[in-house]
């Protein structure tokens, strides 16, 4: 039973570029959340997708956008990259419509901005 | 605003001893809590969760205690092993919310 898978594992971009990160949820999960984790800190919530819609958003600018596909997989897009966007980007999946469901994480994409 | 914090950033434990990791939260509306373990180069791994209608929950070698009166959460690991060395995060969610709010984490090092 595959867990949450993310691609790519590492990525290097330059300021001003755009990036797309991908996530496949754990089998049986229909909800995908994205988090940003800076070095030495806890993950920060970006947004959550359910039924192909953004259900909740954290305190991130509009440069951060996402999408969920009918097979529940998801993409995170970041435009006009800044040096401060360098971080580990984590995808988490969960099951069910309600809140208070355990979220299971992938191993993330390490994004470095030069 | 909401915040989840941990009392100690680091914890050194002798192999075989019990570990206790503490967490304080400030949002009284939080009703769901999760402990995660994160090893170097990996994503957070779910350990155990607890809802606000409980004050204790046990798993394999782990126990989570919730004190809503003082807004405190703890994770107890029995017979700590070298493989338990990692950063531990507590996370919380307010009722009806979908996001997890994490603290900064506690680094646990197990001494042989």
Coordinates of C-alpha atoms in Angstrom, one line a residue:
Chain A
X1 CA 0.0 0.0 0.0
X2 CA 1.8 3.1 -1.3
X3 CA 2.0 6.1 1.0
X4 CA 2.0 9.7 -0.1
X5 CA 4.5 10.2 -2.9
X6 CA 5.9 13.5 -4.1
X7 CA 8.0 14.6 -7.1
X8 CA 10.6 15.8 -7.7
X9 CA 12.6 15.1 -4.5
X10 CA 14.9 18.1 -5.1
X11 CA 14.7 21.1 -7.3
X12 CA 16.9 24.2 -8.0
X13 CA 15.4 27.3 -9.5
X14 CA 16.4 31.0 -9.8
X15 CA 14.5 34.0 -8.6
X16 CA 11.6 35.0 -10.8
X17 CA 11.0 31.5 -12.2
X18 CA 8.0 29.3 -11.7
X19 CA 7.8 25.8 -10.3
X20 CA 5.3 23.0 -10.1
X21 CA 5.4 20.3 -7.5
X22 CA 3.4 17.1 -7.6
X23 CA 1.7 14.8 -5.0
X24 CA -0.1 11.5 -5.1
X25 CA -2.1 10.8 -2.0
X26 CA -2.1 7.6 0.0
X27 CA -4.5 5.0 -1.3
X28 CA -8.0 5.6 -0.1
X29 CA -7.4 9.3 0.7
X30 CA -9.3 12.0 -1.1
X31 CA -8.0 15.2 0.5
X32 CA -4.6 16.8 0.0
X33 CA -2.9 19.5 2.0
X34 CA 0.3 21.4 1.3
X35 CA 2.8 22.7 3.8
X36 CA 6.0 24.7 3.7
X37 CA 8.8 23.8 6.1
X38 CA 11.7 26.2 6.5
X39 CA 14.9 24.8 8.0
X40 CA 14.6 24.2 11.7
X41 CA 10.9 25.1 11.9
X42 CA 7.6 23.3 11.9
X43 CA 5.5 23.0 8.8
X44 CA 3.3 25.9 7.8
X45 CA -0.1 25.3 6.2
X46 CA -0.4 26.6 2.6
X47 CA -3.8 25.2 1.5
X48 CA -6.0 22.1 1.4
X49 CA -7.9 20.6 -1.6
X50 CA -11.0 18.5 -1.4
X51 CA -13.3 17.6 -4.3
X52 CA -11.0 19.5 -6.7
X53 CA -11.6 22.8 -4.8
X54 CA -9.4 24.8 -2.5
X55 CA -11.2 24.3 0.9
X56 CA -9.0 26.3 3.2
X57 CA -6.0 28.5 2.7
X58 CA -3.2 29.6 5.0
X59 CA -1.4 32.9 5.1
X60 CA 0.4 32.6 1.8
X61 CA 0.4 35.1 -1.1
X62 CA -1.4 34.5 -4.4
X63 CA 1.9 33.4 -6.0
X64 CA 1.1 30.1 -4.4
X65 CA -1.7 28.2 -6.2
X66 CA -2.8 24.6 -6.5
X67 CA -4.9 22.1 -8.3
X68 CA -6.5 18.8 -7.5
X69 CA -7.3 16.3 -10.2
X70 CA -10.2 13.8 -10.4
X71 CA -7.8 11.0 -9.3
X72 CA -7.2 13.1 -6.1
X73 CA -3.5 13.8 -7.0
X74 CA -2.5 17.5 -6.6
X75 CA -0.1 20.1 -7.8
X76 CA 1.4 23.1 -6.1
X77 CA 2.5 26.0 -8.3
X78 CA 4.6 28.9 -7.1
X79 CA 5.2 31.9 -9.4
X80 CA 7.8 34.7 -9.3
X81 CA 10.0 32.7 -7.0
X82 CA 11.8 34.6 -4.2
X83 CA 14.9 33.6 -2.2
X84 CA 12.6 33.1 0.8
X85 CA 10.7 30.4 -1.0
X86 CA 13.6 28.0 -0.4
X87 CA 12.1 25.3 1.8
X88 CA 10.9 21.8 2.1
X89 CA 7.4 21.5 0.6
X90 CA 5.3 18.8 2.1
X91 CA 2.2 17.2 0.9
X92 CA -0.2 15.4 3.3
X93 CA -3.3 13.4 2.5
X94 CA -6.3 12.4 4.6
X95 CA -9.6 10.7 4.2
X96 CA -13.1 11.9 4.6
X97 CA -15.1 15.1 4.3
X98 CA -14.9 16.1 7.9
X99 CA -12.1 17.9 9.8
X100 CA -10.1 16.3 12.5
X101 CA -8.8 13.5 10.3
X102 CA -5.2 12.3 10.6
X103 CA -2.9 13.7 7.9
X104 CA -0.2 11.5 6.5
X105 CA 2.9 13.2 4.9
X106 CA 5.1 12.5 2.0
X107 CA 8.9 13.0 2.2
X108 CA 8.6 16.4 0.5
X109 CA 10.3 18.3 -2.3
X110 CA 13.4 20.3 -1.3
X111 CA 13.2 23.6 -3.3
X112 CA 16.3 25.8 -3.5
X113 CA 16.2 29.2 -5.0
X114 CA 19.4 30.8 -6.2
Chain B
X1 CA -3.5 34.1 17.2
X2 CA -3.1 30.4 17.5
X3 CA 0.3 28.9 18.3
X4 CA 1.6 25.6 19.3
X5 CA 4.9 25.5 21.2
X6 CA 7.2 23.0 22.9
X7 CA 8.8 23.6 26.3
X8 CA 12.2 22.2 25.4
X9 CA 14.0 22.4 22.0
X10 CA 16.2 19.4 22.8
X11 CA 16.0 16.3 24.9
X12 CA 18.8 13.8 25.5
X13 CA 17.7 10.3 26.8
X14 CA 19.6 7.2 27.8
X15 CA 18.7 4.1 25.8
X16 CA 16.1 2.1 27.6
X17 CA 14.8 5.0 29.7
X18 CA 11.4 6.6 29.2
X19 CA 11.1 9.9 27.3
X20 CA 8.6 12.7 27.9
X21 CA 8.1 15.4 25.4
X22 CA 5.9 18.4 26.3
X23 CA 3.8 20.7 24.2
X24 CA 1.8 23.8 25.2
X25 CA -0.9 25.2 23.0
X26 CA -2.7 28.5 23.2
X27 CA -5.9 28.1 21.1
X28 CA -8.6 26.9 23.5
X29 CA -10.8 26.1 20.4
X30 CA -8.4 23.3 19.4
X31 CA -10.0 19.9 19.8
X32 CA -7.7 17.6 17.8
X33 CA -4.0 16.9 18.4
X34 CA -1.4 14.8 16.6
X35 CA 2.2 13.9 17.5
X36 CA 4.6 13.5 14.5
X37 CA 8.1 12.2 14.3
X38 CA 10.4 13.6 11.7
X39 CA 13.7 12.0 10.8
X40 CA 16.4 13.7 8.8
X41 CA 15.5 14.0 5.2
X42 CA 12.0 12.6 5.6
X43 CA 8.5 14.0 6.1
X44 CA 6.7 14.0 9.4
X45 CA 5.5 10.5 10.4
X46 CA 2.2 10.1 12.2
X47 CA 2.7 8.7 15.7
X48 CA -0.6 9.1 17.6
X49 CA -3.6 11.4 17.8
X50 CA -6.1 12.4 20.5
X51 CA -9.3 14.2 20.5
X52 CA -10.4 16.7 23.2
X53 CA -13.0 14.3 24.6
X54 CA -10.2 12.2 25.8
X55 CA -7.3 12.9 28.3
X56 CA -5.2 9.8 27.5
X57 CA -4.5 7.5 24.6
X58 CA -2.0 4.7 24.3
X59 CA -0.3 3.2 21.3
X60 CA 2.6 0.9 20.9
X61 CA 5.3 2.2 23.3
X62 CA 3.7 5.6 23.2
X63 CA 1.2 7.4 25.4
X64 CA -0.3 10.9 24.7
X65 CA -1.8 12.9 27.6
X66 CA -4.0 15.9 27.1
X67 CA -4.7 18.5 29.9
X68 CA -7.2 20.9 28.5
X69 CA -7.4 22.9 31.7
X70 CA -3.8 24.1 31.2
X71 CA -3.7 23.5 27.5
X72 CA -0.8 21.1 27.7
X73 CA 0.0 18.0 25.7
X74 CA 2.7 15.4 26.3
X75 CA 4.1 12.4 24.5
X76 CA 5.6 9.6 26.5
X77 CA 7.9 7.0 24.8
X78 CA 8.6 3.9 26.8
X79 CA 12.0 2.1 26.7
X80 CA 13.5 4.7 24.3
X81 CA 15.5 3.1 21.4
X82 CA 18.2 4.6 19.1
X83 CA 15.6 4.6 16.3
X84 CA 13.5 7.1 18.3
X85 CA 16.1 9.8 17.7
X86 CA 14.3 12.4 15.6
X87 CA 12.5 15.8 15.8
X88 CA 9.1 15.5 17.4
X89 CA 6.3 17.9 16.6
X90 CA 2.9 18.4 18.2
X91 CA 0.2 19.8 15.9
X92 CA -3.3 21.0 16.6
X93 CA -6.5 21.8 14.8
X94 CA -9.4 23.9 16.0
X95 CA -12.9 22.5 15.8
X96 CA -14.2 22.7 12.2
X97 CA -10.8 23.7 10.8
X98 CA -8.8 21.6 8.4
X99 CA -5.2 22.9 8.8
X100 CA -2.7 21.6 11.3
X101 CA -0.7 24.2 13.2
X102 CA 2.7 23.0 14.3
X103 CA 5.2 24.1 16.9
X104 CA 8.9 24.4 16.3
X105 CA 9.7 20.8 17.5
X106 CA 11.8 19.0 20.0
X107 CA 15.0 17.2 19.0
X108 CA 15.3 13.9 20.8
X109 CA 18.8 12.3 21.0
X110 CA 19.1 8.8 22.4
X111 CA 22.4 8.0 24.1
X112 CA 23.7 4.4 23.9

